[in-house]
Short mmCIF file of C-alpha atoms in Angstrom, two decimals:
data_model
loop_
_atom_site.label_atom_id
_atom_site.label_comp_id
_atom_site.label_asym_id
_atom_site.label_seq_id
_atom_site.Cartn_x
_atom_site.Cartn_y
_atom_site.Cartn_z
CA UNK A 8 64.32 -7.13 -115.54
CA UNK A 9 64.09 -10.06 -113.30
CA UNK A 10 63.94 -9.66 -109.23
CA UNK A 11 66.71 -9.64 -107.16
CA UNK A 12 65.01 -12.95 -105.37
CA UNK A 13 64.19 -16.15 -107.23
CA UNK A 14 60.34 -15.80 -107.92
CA UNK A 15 58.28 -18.58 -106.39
CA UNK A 16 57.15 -21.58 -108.28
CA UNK A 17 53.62 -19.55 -108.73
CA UNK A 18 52.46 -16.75 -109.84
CA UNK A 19 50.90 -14.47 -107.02
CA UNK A 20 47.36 -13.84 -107.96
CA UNK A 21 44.47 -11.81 -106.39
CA UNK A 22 43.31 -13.52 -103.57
CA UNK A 23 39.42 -12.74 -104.34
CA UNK A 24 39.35 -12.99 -107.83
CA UNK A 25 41.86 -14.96 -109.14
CA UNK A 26 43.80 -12.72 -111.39
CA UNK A 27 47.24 -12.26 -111.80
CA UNK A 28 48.64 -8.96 -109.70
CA UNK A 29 49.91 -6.32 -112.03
CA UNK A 30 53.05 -5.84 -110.27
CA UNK A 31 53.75 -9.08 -111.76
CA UNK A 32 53.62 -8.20 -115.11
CA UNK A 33 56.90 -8.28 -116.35
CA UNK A 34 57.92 -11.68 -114.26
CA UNK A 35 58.23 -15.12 -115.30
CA UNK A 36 57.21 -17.90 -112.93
CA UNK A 37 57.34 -21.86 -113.38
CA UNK A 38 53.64 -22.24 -113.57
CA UNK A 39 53.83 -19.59 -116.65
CA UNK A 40 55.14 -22.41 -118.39
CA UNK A 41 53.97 -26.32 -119.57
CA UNK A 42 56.36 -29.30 -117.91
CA UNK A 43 59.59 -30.13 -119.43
CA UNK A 44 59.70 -32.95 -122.55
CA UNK A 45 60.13 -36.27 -120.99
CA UNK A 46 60.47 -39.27 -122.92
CA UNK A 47 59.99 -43.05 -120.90
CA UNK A 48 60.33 -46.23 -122.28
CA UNK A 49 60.23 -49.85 -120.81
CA UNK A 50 59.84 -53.22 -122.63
CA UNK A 51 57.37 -55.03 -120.43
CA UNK A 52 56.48 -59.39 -120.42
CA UNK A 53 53.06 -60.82 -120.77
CA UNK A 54 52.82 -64.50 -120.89
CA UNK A 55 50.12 -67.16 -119.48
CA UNK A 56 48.55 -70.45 -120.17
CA UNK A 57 46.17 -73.68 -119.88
CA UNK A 58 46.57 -76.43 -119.17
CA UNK A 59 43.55 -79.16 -119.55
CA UNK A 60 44.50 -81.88 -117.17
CA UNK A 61 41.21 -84.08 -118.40
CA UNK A 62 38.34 -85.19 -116.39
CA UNK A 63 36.95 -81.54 -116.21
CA UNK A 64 39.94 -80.10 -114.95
CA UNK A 65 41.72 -77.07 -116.18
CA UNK A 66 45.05 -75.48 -114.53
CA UNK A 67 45.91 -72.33 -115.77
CA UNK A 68 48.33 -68.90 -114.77
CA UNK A 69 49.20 -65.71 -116.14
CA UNK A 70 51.69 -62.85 -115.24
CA UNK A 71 52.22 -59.06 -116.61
CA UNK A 72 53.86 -56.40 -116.31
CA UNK A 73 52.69 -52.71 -116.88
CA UNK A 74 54.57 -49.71 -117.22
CA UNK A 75 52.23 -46.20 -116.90
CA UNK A 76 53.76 -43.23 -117.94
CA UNK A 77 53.81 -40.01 -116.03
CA UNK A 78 50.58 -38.05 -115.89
CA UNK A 79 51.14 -34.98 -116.89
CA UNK A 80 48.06 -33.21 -115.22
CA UNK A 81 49.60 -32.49 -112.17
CA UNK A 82 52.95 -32.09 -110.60
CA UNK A 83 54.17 -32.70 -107.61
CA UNK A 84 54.01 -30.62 -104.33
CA UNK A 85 57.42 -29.35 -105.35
CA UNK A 86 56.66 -28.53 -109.14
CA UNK A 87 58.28 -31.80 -110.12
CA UNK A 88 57.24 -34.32 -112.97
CA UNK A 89 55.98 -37.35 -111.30
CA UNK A 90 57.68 -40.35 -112.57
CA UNK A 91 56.14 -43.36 -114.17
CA UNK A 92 55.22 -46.04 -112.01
CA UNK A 93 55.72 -50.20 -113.11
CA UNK A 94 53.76 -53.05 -111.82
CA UNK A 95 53.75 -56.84 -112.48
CA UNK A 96 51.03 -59.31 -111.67
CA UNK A 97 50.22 -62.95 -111.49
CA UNK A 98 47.38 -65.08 -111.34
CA UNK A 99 46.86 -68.80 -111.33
CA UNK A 100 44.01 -71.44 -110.36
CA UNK A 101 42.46 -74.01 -110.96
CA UNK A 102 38.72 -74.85 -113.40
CA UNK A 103 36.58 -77.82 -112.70
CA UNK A 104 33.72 -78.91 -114.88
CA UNK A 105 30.96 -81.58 -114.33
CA UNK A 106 29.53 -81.85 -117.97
CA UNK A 107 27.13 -78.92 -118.78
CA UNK A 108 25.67 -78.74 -115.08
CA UNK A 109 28.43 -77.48 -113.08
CA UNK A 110 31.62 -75.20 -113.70
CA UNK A 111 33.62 -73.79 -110.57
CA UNK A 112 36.69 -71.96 -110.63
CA UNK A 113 39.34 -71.24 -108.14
CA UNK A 114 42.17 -68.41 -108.44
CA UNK A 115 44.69 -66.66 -106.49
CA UNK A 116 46.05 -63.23 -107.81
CA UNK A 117 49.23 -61.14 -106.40
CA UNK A 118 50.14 -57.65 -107.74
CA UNK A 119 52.42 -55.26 -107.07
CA UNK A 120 52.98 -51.65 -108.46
CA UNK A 121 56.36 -49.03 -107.41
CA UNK A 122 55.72 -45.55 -107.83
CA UNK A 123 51.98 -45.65 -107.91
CA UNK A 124 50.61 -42.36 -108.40
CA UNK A 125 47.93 -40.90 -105.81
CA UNK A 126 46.07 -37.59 -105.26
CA UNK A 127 47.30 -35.19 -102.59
CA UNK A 128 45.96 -37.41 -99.20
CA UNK A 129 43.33 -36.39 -97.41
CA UNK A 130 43.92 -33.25 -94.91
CA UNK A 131 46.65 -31.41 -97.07
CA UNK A 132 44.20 -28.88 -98.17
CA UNK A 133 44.92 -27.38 -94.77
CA UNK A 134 48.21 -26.12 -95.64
CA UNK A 135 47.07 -23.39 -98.02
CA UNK A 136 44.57 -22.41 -95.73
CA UNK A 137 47.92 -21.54 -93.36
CA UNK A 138 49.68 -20.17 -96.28
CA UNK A 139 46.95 -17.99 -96.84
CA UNK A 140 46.20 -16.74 -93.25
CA UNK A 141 46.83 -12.88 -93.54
CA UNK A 142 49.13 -11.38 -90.57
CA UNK A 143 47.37 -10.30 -87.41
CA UNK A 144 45.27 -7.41 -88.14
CA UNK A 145 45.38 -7.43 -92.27
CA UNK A 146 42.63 -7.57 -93.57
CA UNK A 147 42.82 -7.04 -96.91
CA UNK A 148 41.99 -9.63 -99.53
CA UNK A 149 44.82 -9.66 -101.01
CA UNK A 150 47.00 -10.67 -98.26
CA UNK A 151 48.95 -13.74 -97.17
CA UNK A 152 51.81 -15.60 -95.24
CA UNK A 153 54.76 -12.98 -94.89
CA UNK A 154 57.49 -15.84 -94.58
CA UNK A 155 58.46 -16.45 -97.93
CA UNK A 156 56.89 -19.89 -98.84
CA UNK A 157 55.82 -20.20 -102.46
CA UNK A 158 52.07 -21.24 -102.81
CA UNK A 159 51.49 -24.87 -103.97
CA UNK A 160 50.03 -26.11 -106.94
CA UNK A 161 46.45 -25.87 -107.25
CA UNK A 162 46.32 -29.61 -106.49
CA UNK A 163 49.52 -32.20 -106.73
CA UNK A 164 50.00 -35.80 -107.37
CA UNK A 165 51.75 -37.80 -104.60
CA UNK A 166 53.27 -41.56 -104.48
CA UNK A 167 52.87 -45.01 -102.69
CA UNK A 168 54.00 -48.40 -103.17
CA UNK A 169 51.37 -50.43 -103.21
CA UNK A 170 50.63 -54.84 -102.83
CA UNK A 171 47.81 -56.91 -103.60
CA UNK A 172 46.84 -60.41 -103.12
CA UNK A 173 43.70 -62.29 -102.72
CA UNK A 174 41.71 -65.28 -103.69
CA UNK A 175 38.20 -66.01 -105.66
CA UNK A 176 36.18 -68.16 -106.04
CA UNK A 177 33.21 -68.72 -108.96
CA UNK A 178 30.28 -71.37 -109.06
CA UNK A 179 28.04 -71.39 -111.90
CA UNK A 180 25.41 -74.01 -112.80
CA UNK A 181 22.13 -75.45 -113.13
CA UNK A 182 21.78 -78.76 -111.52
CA UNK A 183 18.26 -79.39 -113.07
CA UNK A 184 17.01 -77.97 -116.35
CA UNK A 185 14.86 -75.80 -114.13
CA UNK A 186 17.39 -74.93 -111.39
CA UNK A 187 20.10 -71.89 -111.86
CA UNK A 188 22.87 -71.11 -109.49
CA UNK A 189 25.40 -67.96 -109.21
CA UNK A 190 28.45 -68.52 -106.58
CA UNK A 191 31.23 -66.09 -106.39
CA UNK A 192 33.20 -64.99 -103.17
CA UNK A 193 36.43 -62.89 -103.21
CA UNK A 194 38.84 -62.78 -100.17
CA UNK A 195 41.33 -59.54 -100.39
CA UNK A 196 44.31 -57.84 -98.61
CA UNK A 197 45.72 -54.88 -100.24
CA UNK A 198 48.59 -52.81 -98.07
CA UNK A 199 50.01 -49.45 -99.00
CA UNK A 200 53.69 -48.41 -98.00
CA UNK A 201 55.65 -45.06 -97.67
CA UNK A 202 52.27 -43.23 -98.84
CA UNK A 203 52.47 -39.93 -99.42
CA UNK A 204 55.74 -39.24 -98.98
CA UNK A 205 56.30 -36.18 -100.82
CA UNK A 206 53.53 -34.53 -99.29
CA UNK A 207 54.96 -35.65 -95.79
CA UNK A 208 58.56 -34.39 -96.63
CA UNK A 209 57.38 -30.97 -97.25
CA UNK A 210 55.11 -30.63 -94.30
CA UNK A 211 58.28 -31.48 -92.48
CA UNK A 212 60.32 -29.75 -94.09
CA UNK A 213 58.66 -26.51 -93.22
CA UNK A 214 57.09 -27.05 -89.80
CA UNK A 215 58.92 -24.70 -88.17
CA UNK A 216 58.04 -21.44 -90.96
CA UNK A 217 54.08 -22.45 -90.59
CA UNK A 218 54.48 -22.03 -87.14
CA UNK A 219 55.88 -19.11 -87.61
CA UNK A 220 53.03 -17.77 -90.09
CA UNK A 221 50.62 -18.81 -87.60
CA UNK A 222 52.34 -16.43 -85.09
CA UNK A 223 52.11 -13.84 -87.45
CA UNK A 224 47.84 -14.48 -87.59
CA UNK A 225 47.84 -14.70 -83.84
CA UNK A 226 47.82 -18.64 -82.96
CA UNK A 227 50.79 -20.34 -80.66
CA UNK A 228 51.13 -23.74 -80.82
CA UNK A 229 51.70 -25.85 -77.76
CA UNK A 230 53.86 -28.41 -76.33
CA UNK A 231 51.74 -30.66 -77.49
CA UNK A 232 51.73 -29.52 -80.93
CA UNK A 233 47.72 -28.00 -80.57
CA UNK A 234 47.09 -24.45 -81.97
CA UNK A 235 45.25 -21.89 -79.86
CA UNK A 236 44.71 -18.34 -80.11
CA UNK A 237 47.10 -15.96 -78.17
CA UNK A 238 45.72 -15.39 -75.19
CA UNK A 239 48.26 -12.52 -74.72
CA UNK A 240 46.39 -11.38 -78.69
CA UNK A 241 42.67 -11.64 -77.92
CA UNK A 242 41.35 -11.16 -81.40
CA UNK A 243 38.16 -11.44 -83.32
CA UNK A 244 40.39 -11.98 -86.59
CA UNK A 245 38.29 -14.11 -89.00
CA UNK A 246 41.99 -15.94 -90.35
CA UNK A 247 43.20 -16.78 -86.56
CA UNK A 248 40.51 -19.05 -86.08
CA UNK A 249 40.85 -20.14 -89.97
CA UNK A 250 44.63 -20.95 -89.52
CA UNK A 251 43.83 -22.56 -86.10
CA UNK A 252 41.62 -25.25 -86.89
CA UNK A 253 43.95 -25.69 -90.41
CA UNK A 254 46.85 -26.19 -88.11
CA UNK A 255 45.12 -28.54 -85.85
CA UNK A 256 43.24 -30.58 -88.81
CA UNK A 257 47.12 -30.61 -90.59
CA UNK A 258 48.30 -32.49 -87.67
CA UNK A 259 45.57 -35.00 -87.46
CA UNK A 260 46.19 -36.19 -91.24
CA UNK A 261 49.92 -36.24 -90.63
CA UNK A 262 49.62 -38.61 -87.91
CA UNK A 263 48.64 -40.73 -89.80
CA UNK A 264 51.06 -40.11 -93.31
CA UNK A 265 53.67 -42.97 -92.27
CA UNK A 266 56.35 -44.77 -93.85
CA UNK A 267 55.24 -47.99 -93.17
CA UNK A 268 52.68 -50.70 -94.14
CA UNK A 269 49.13 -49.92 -93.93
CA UNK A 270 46.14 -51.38 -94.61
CA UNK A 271 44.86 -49.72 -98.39
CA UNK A 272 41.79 -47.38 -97.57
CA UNK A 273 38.85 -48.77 -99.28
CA UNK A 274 39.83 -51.95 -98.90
CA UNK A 275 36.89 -54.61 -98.82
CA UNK A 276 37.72 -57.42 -96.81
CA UNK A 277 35.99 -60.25 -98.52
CA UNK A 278 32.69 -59.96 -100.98
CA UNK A 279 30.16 -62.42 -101.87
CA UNK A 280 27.24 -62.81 -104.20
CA UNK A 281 24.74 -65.93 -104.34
CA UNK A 282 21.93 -66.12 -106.17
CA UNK A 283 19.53 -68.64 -107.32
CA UNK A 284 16.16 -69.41 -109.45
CA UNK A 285 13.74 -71.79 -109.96
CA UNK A 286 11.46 -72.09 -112.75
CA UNK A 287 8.15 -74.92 -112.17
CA UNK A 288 7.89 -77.15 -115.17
CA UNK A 289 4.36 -78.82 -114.11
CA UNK A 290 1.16 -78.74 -112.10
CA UNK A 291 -0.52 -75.04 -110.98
CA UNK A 292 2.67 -73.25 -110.99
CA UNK A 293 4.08 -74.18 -114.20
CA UNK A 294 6.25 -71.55 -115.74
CA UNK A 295 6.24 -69.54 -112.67
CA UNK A 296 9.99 -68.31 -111.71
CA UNK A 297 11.30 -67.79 -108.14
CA UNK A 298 14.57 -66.45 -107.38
CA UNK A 299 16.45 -65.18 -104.41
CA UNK A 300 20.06 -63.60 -103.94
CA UNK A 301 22.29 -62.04 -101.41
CA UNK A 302 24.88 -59.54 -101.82
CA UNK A 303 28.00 -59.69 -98.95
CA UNK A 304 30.09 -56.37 -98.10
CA UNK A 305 32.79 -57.29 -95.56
CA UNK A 306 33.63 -54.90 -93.14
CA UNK A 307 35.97 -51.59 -95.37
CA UNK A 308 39.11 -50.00 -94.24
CA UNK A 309 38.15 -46.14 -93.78
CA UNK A 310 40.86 -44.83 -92.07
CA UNK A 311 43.44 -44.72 -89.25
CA UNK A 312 43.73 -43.98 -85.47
CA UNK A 313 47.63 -42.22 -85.40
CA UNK A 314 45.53 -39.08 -84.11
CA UNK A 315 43.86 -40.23 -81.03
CA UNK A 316 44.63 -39.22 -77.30
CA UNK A 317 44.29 -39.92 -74.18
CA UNK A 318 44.01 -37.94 -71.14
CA UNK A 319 47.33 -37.41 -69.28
CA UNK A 320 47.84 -39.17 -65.98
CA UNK A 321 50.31 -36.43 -64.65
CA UNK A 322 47.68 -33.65 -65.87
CA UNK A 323 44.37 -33.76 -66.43
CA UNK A 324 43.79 -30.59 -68.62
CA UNK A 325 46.50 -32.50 -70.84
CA UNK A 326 46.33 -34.88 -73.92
CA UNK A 327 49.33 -37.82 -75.00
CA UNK A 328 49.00 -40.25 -77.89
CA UNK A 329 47.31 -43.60 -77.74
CA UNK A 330 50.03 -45.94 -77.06
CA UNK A 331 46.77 -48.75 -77.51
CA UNK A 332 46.47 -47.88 -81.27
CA UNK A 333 48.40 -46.00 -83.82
CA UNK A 334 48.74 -45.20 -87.56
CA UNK A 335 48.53 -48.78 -88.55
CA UNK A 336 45.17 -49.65 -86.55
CA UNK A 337 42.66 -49.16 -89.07
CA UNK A 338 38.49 -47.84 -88.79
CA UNK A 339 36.17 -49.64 -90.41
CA UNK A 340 32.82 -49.52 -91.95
CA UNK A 341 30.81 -52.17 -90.55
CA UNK A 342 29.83 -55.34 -92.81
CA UNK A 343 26.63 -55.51 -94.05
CA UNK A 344 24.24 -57.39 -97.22
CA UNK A 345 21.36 -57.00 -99.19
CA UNK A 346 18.75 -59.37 -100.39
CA UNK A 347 16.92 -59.23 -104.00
CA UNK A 348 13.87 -61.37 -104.77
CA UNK A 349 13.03 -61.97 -108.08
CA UNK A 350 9.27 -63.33 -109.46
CA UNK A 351 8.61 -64.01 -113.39
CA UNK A 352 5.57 -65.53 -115.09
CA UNK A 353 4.72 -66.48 -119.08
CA UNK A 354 1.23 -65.47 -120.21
CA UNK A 355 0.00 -65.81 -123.64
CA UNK A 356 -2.17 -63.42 -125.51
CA UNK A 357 -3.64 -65.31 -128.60
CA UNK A 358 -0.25 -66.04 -130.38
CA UNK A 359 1.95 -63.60 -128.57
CA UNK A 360 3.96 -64.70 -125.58
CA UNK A 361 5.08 -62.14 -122.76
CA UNK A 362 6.87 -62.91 -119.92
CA UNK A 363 6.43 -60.73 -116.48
CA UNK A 364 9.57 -59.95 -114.50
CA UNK A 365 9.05 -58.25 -110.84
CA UNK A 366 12.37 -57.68 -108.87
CA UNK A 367 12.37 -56.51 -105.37
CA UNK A 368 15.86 -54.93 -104.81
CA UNK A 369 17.09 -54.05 -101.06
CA UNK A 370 14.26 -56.14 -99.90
CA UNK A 371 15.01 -56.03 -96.25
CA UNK A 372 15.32 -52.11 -97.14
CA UNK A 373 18.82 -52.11 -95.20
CA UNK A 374 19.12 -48.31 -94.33
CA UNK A 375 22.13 -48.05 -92.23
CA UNK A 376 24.96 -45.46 -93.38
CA UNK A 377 27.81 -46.35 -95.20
CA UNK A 378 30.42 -44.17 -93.84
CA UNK A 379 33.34 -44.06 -96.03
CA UNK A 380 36.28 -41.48 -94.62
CA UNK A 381 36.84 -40.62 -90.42
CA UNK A 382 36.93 -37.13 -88.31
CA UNK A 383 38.38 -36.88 -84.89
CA UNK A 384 35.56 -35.93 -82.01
CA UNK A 385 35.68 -35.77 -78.13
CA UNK A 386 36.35 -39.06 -76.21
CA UNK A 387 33.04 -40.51 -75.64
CA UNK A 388 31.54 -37.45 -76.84
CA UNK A 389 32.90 -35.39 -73.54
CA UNK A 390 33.59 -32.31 -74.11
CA UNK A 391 35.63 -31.40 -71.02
CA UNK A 392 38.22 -34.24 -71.79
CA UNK A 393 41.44 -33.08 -74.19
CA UNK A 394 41.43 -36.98 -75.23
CA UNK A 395 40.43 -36.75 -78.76
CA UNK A 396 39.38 -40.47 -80.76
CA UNK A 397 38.94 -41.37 -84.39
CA UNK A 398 35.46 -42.00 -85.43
CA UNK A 399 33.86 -42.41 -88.80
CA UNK A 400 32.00 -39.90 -90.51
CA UNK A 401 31.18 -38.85 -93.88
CA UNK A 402 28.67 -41.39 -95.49
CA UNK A 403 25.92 -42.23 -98.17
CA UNK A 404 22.74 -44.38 -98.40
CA UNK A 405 22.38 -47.62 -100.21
CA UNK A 406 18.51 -47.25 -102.55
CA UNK A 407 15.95 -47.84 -100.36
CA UNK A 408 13.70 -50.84 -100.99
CA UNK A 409 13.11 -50.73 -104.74
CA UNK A 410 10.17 -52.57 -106.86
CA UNK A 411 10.77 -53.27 -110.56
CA UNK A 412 8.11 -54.32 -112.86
CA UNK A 413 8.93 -55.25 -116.83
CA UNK A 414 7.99 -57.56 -119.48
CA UNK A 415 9.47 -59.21 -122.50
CA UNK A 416 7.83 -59.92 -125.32
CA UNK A 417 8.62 -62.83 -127.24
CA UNK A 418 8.52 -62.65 -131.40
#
């Protein structure tokens, strides 16, 4: 016997432990089942070629297209297959050669992909949390939002449209039999447009119920769109405070889920890499190897500032939106480089040759973090201001100053 309601996309489960509710039983949900068939096809063009001018000078260019069918690991936000994304890209530059010495190559690359598939973005683990947040007073394990939404998948895959284009640049040669050089610098701008929009549409979409759910756990939201507890509630609920800060955290990431063009997050600005060696053919340092190379990171897009305030001129106790920055004005993670020395020496041992390699990795033992995502904190670390700014947070260590010794033996 089915219910008199549609059932919800997902089967109601035990809070706590995870298993399905008895009263359940006899019910059939979506998630019971695996996605529909789907069947995708696309012909697709790959073509390219060279072109050897003479003198040591090459032209060549490719282009592609891809087609990647749907992943079926994850559905949308809305139980929906995602569909298959297509891309194309082309390349194209130029090779010059001087004899055995010297090779360099130049090359531009553009790309551009429709449908790209993308985890759930970053904050939308707050909405369960509000699903989740038991009405005022129950406080049984079991409960939940009493306002009819469905629970969401587990996790979801969203979309984006995404662009690429960049240049590079290669050097490699050794302009003395004893002399090696490495060259290669990359300059890159990747954008990302109408990310997330799924996602987006359904926190829109149902604003107005998880407002409503959050009434129901004892939080109002303001004016200016900020949860508090009910003052007119006072409440040592463990799930008002939960839904609270969920609400509040929600609104940060949506600020800055927009339609337009953004900067890609984790995009590197430009990269570089140099490195050279020098190996003594005569006198007291014969067969004695120097080398020295540097590593370039250009300063990486973390985030966005669509979430930060400022205090309001008309009242004080007040916060309004930037109108200096917005969704589009990027954080970044500072630039930074690290150096690598490199020593190796022959030595002979009656008839067998060894050679000894040390390498000094991170040698000016660079130890600053490398933040990678952003929070949003007090203006200028005050407290007592409502003005809230982006800042970055979240980060890892490069390896500390490393020493590497090793040898080769030669037979």
């Amino acid at each position: 016997i089915w219910p008199s309601q549609p059932a919800p996309a997902t089967r109601p489960r035990v809070t706590t432990t995870g298993f399905a509710q008895p009263q359940y039983a006899s019910d059939r949900f979506q998630d019971d089942f695996s996605p529909p068939a789907t069947s995708t096809r696309k012909p697709t063009l790959a073509f390219g070629g060279i072109w050897n001018v003479g003198r040591g000078i090459s032209l060549w260019a490719n282009f592609a297209e891809t087609f990647n069918p749907t992943d079926f690991t994850r559905t949308t936000i809305d139980y929906e297959t995602p569909p298959p994304s297509v891309s194309f890209g082309r390349d194209y530059g130029v090779r010059f050669s001087l004899g055995q010495r010297l090779y360099a190559t130049f090359s531009r690359y553009e790309s551009q992909e429709k449908d790209a598939p993308s985890s759930s973005p970053s904050g939308a683990s707050s909405i369960p949390i509000i699903l989740n947040a038991n009405v005022l007073g129950d406080t049984s394990a079991e409960g939940r939002n009493r306002r009819g939404v469905g629970d969401l998948p587990i996790s979801w895959n969203d979309m984006l449209d995404r662009r690429s284009e960049g240049y590079e640049l290669e050097v490699v040669g050794n302009p003395t039999p004893g002399w090696r050089l490495t060259l290669n610098v990359g300059l890159a701008d990747a954008t990302q447009t109408n990310a997330f929009r799924q996602t987006r549409a359904w926190v829109d979409r149902h604003t107005e119920v998880l407002k409503e759910i959050l009434d129901d756990a004892g939080v109002i939201v303001g004016a200016d769109n900020i949860a508090r507890a009910d003052p007119a509630r006072p409440s040592s609920f463990v799930d008002t405070t939960t839904a609270l800060n969920a609400w509040n955290s929600l609104q940060n990431a949506r600020a800055n889920w927009v339609s337009g063009t953004q900067k890609l997050t984790r995009l590197t600005r430009y990269t570089a890499n140099i490195y050279s060696d020098y190996r003594f053919s005569d006198g007291r340092l014969r067969g004695l190897r120097l080398g020295y190379g540097m590593q370039f990171r250009g300063p990486q897009v973390i985030g966005y500032r669509g979430a930060d305030t400022v205090v309001d001129p008309s009242n004080p106790a007040r916060a309004i939106d930037d109108p200096a920055v917005d969704a589009y004005t990027v954080v970044n993670a500072k630039r930074y480089f690290l150096a690598t020395l490199t020593l190796g020496y022959p030595l002979k041992l009656g008839r067998q040759k060894f050679e000894l390699n040390l390498s000094i990795t991170n040698l000016f033992n660079y130890d600053e973090p490398l933040y990678n995502t952003v929070g949003i904190r007090a203006a200028n670390g005050d407290l007592s201001t409502p003005a809230r700014t982006t800042y970055p947070r979240a980060f890892s260590y490069t390896t500390p100053r490393s020493f590497r010794l090793s040898t080769v033996y030669q037979f």
